[in-house]
CSV table of C-alpha atoms in Angstrom, one decimal:
chain,number,residue,atom,x,y,z
W,16,MET,CA,-28.8,-14.6,7.2
W,17,GLN,CA,-31.7,-12.8,8.2
W,18,LYS,CA,-33.3,-10.6,5.2
W,19,ALA,CA,-35.0,-6.8,5.5
W,20,LEU,CA,-37.8,-6.1,4.9
W,21,ILE,CA,-38.3,-3.1,2.0
W,22,HIS,CA,-41.4,-1.8,1.4
W,23,PHE,CA,-41.4,-0.1,-2.4
W,24,TRP,CA,-44.9,2.7,-2.2
W,25,HIS,CA,-44.4,4.2,-5.1
W,26,SER,CA,-44.0,2.0,-7.8
W,27,ALA,CA,-45.9,1.7,-10.4
W,28,HIS,CA,-47.2,-1.1,-9.4
W,29,GLY,CA,-48.7,-0.1,-6.2
W,30,PRO,CA,-47.2,-0.9,-2.8
W,31,GLN,CA,-44.2,-3.6,-3.0
W,32,GLU,CA,-42.3,-5.5,-0.3
W,33,VAL,CA,-39.3,-7.0,-1.0
W,34,PHE,CA,-36.5,-9.2,0.9
W,35,LEU,CA,-32.9,-8.6,0.3
W,36,PRO,CA,-30.6,-9.9,2.8
W,37,HIS,CA,-29.7,-8.1,6.1
W,38,ILE,CA,-25.9,-6.8,6.2
W,39,PHE,CA,-26.5,-4.6,9.2
W,40,HIS,CA,-29.0,-3.4,11.1
W,41,SER,CA,-28.7,0.3,11.1
W,42,ILE,CA,-26.0,2.6,10.3
W,43,ILE,CA,-23.8,3.5,13.9
W,44,THR,CA,-22.1,6.3,13.9
W,45,HIS,CA,-20.1,7.4,16.8
W,46,ASP,CA,-19.7,10.9,18.1
W,47,ILE,CA,-15.8,10.5,18.7
W,48,LYS,CA,-13.0,7.5,18.1
W,49,ILE,CA,-10.2,7.3,20.8
W,50,ASN,CA,-7.6,5.3,20.0
W,51,GLY,CA,-9.8,3.6,17.6
W,52,ILE,CA,-12.4,2.6,20.1
W,53,SER,CA,-15.8,4.3,19.6
W,54,ALA,CA,-17.5,7.2,21.8
W,55,GLU,CA,-20.3,8.7,22.3
W,56,LEU,CA,-20.3,12.6,23.8
W,57,LYS,CA,-22.8,13.2,27.0
W,58,LYS,CA,-23.8,16.4,28.7
W,59,THR,CA,-25.7,16.6,31.8
W,60,LYS,CA,-26.3,19.2,34.4
W,61,GLY,CA,-25.3,16.5,37.1
W,62,ALA,CA,-25.2,13.3,38.4
W,63,ASN,CA,-29.1,12.4,38.0
W,64,ASN,CA,-28.8,12.0,34.2
W,65,LEU,CA,-25.2,9.7,34.2
W,66,ALA,CA,-26.7,6.1,34.6
W,67,ASN,CA,-29.7,6.9,31.5
W,68,TYR,CA,-27.0,8.2,29.6
W,69,ALA,CA,-24.4,5.8,29.8
W,70,LYS,CA,-26.6,2.8,29.3
W,71,LYS,CA,-28.2,4.6,26.4
W,72,ALA,CA,-24.8,4.9,24.9
W,73,THR,CA,-23.3,1.3,25.7
W,74,THR,CA,-26.8,-0.4,25.0
W,75,LYS,CA,-28.9,1.6,22.5
W,76,GLN,CA,-26.0,3.0,20.0
W,77,GLY,CA,-23.2,0.7,21.0
W,78,ALA,CA,-20.4,2.6,22.2
W,79,ASN,CA,-17.6,1.3,23.6
W,80,LEU,CA,-16.3,4.6,26.2
W,81,VAL,CA,-19.1,7.5,27.3
W,82,VAL,CA,-17.7,10.9,27.8
W,83,PHE,CA,-19.4,13.2,29.8
W,84,GLN,CA,-19.3,16.9,29.7
W,85,ILE,CA,-20.7,17.6,33.1
W,86,ASP,CA,-21.6,21.3,34.4
W,87,GLU,CA,-21.6,21.2,38.4
W,88,SER,CA,-19.4,18.7,40.1
W,89,SER,CA,-20.7,17.3,43.5
W,90,ARG,CA,-19.8,14.1,45.2
W,91,ASP,CA,-23.4,12.5,43.9
W,92,VAL,CA,-21.5,13.0,40.5
W,93,TYR,CA,-18.2,11.0,41.5
W,94,PHE,CA,-20.5,8.4,42.9
W,95,GLU,CA,-22.5,7.7,40.2
W,96,LEU,CA,-19.4,7.8,37.7
W,97,SER,CA,-17.8,5.2,40.4
W,98,LYS,CA,-21.5,2.8,40.2
W,99,LEU,CA,-21.0,3.2,36.8
W,100,SER,CA,-17.3,1.9,36.7
W,101,LYS,CA,-18.4,-1.1,38.7
W,102,LYS,CA,-21.1,-1.8,36.4
W,103,GLY,CA,-18.2,-2.3,33.4
W,104,ILE,CA,-19.2,1.6,32.0
W,105,HIS,CA,-16.4,3.6,31.3
W,106,GLY,CA,-14.9,6.5,29.6
W,107,PHE,CA,-13.9,10.4,30.7
W,108,TYR,CA,-15.6,13.3,32.1
W,109,TYR,CA,-15.0,16.8,32.6
W,110,PHE,CA,-16.4,19.7,34.0
W,111,THR,CA,-17.9,22.6,31.6
W,112,GLY,CA,-15.9,26.1,32.0
W,113,LYS,CA,-12.2,24.2,33.8
W,114,THR,CA,-9.8,23.7,32.0
W,115,SER,CA,-8.1,20.7,33.8
W,116,ALA,CA,-7.8,17.4,30.9
W,117,LEU,CA,-10.3,14.2,31.0
W,118,LYS,CA,-10.8,12.0,33.8
W,119,SER,CA,-11.4,8.4,33.7
W,120,PHE,CA,-13.8,6.4,35.2
C-alpha cells in the first residue's frame, strides 16, 4: 500500500513529516453524471482545442465521457469529433445558441 507524506509546518516542535496510508490520490469531482457515468463539460469556440480538452478530461480528470459546448459549427469540428471517437474517446456535443438536443460522437 502506498503512503502519503503529510507536512505539518505549524507544529509546537517545528516542521514535522508524518506518513499516512494513501487511501486516494486526489479527490476527483466531475461536472456531471449521465446515467451514473462521470462526464466533464468543456466549452470551446471551434475545432482547435477539442482534442486537448478531451485528453485532459479523460486522462487527468478521469472522466468516462466528454460533453462539449461548441460555439461555431464547421467541417473541422465534425472531423475532430470523429477522430476522438476513433481514439476511443466518446461523449456528446451541442452548439451554443442552438436548441437541438445533445448529439453523440
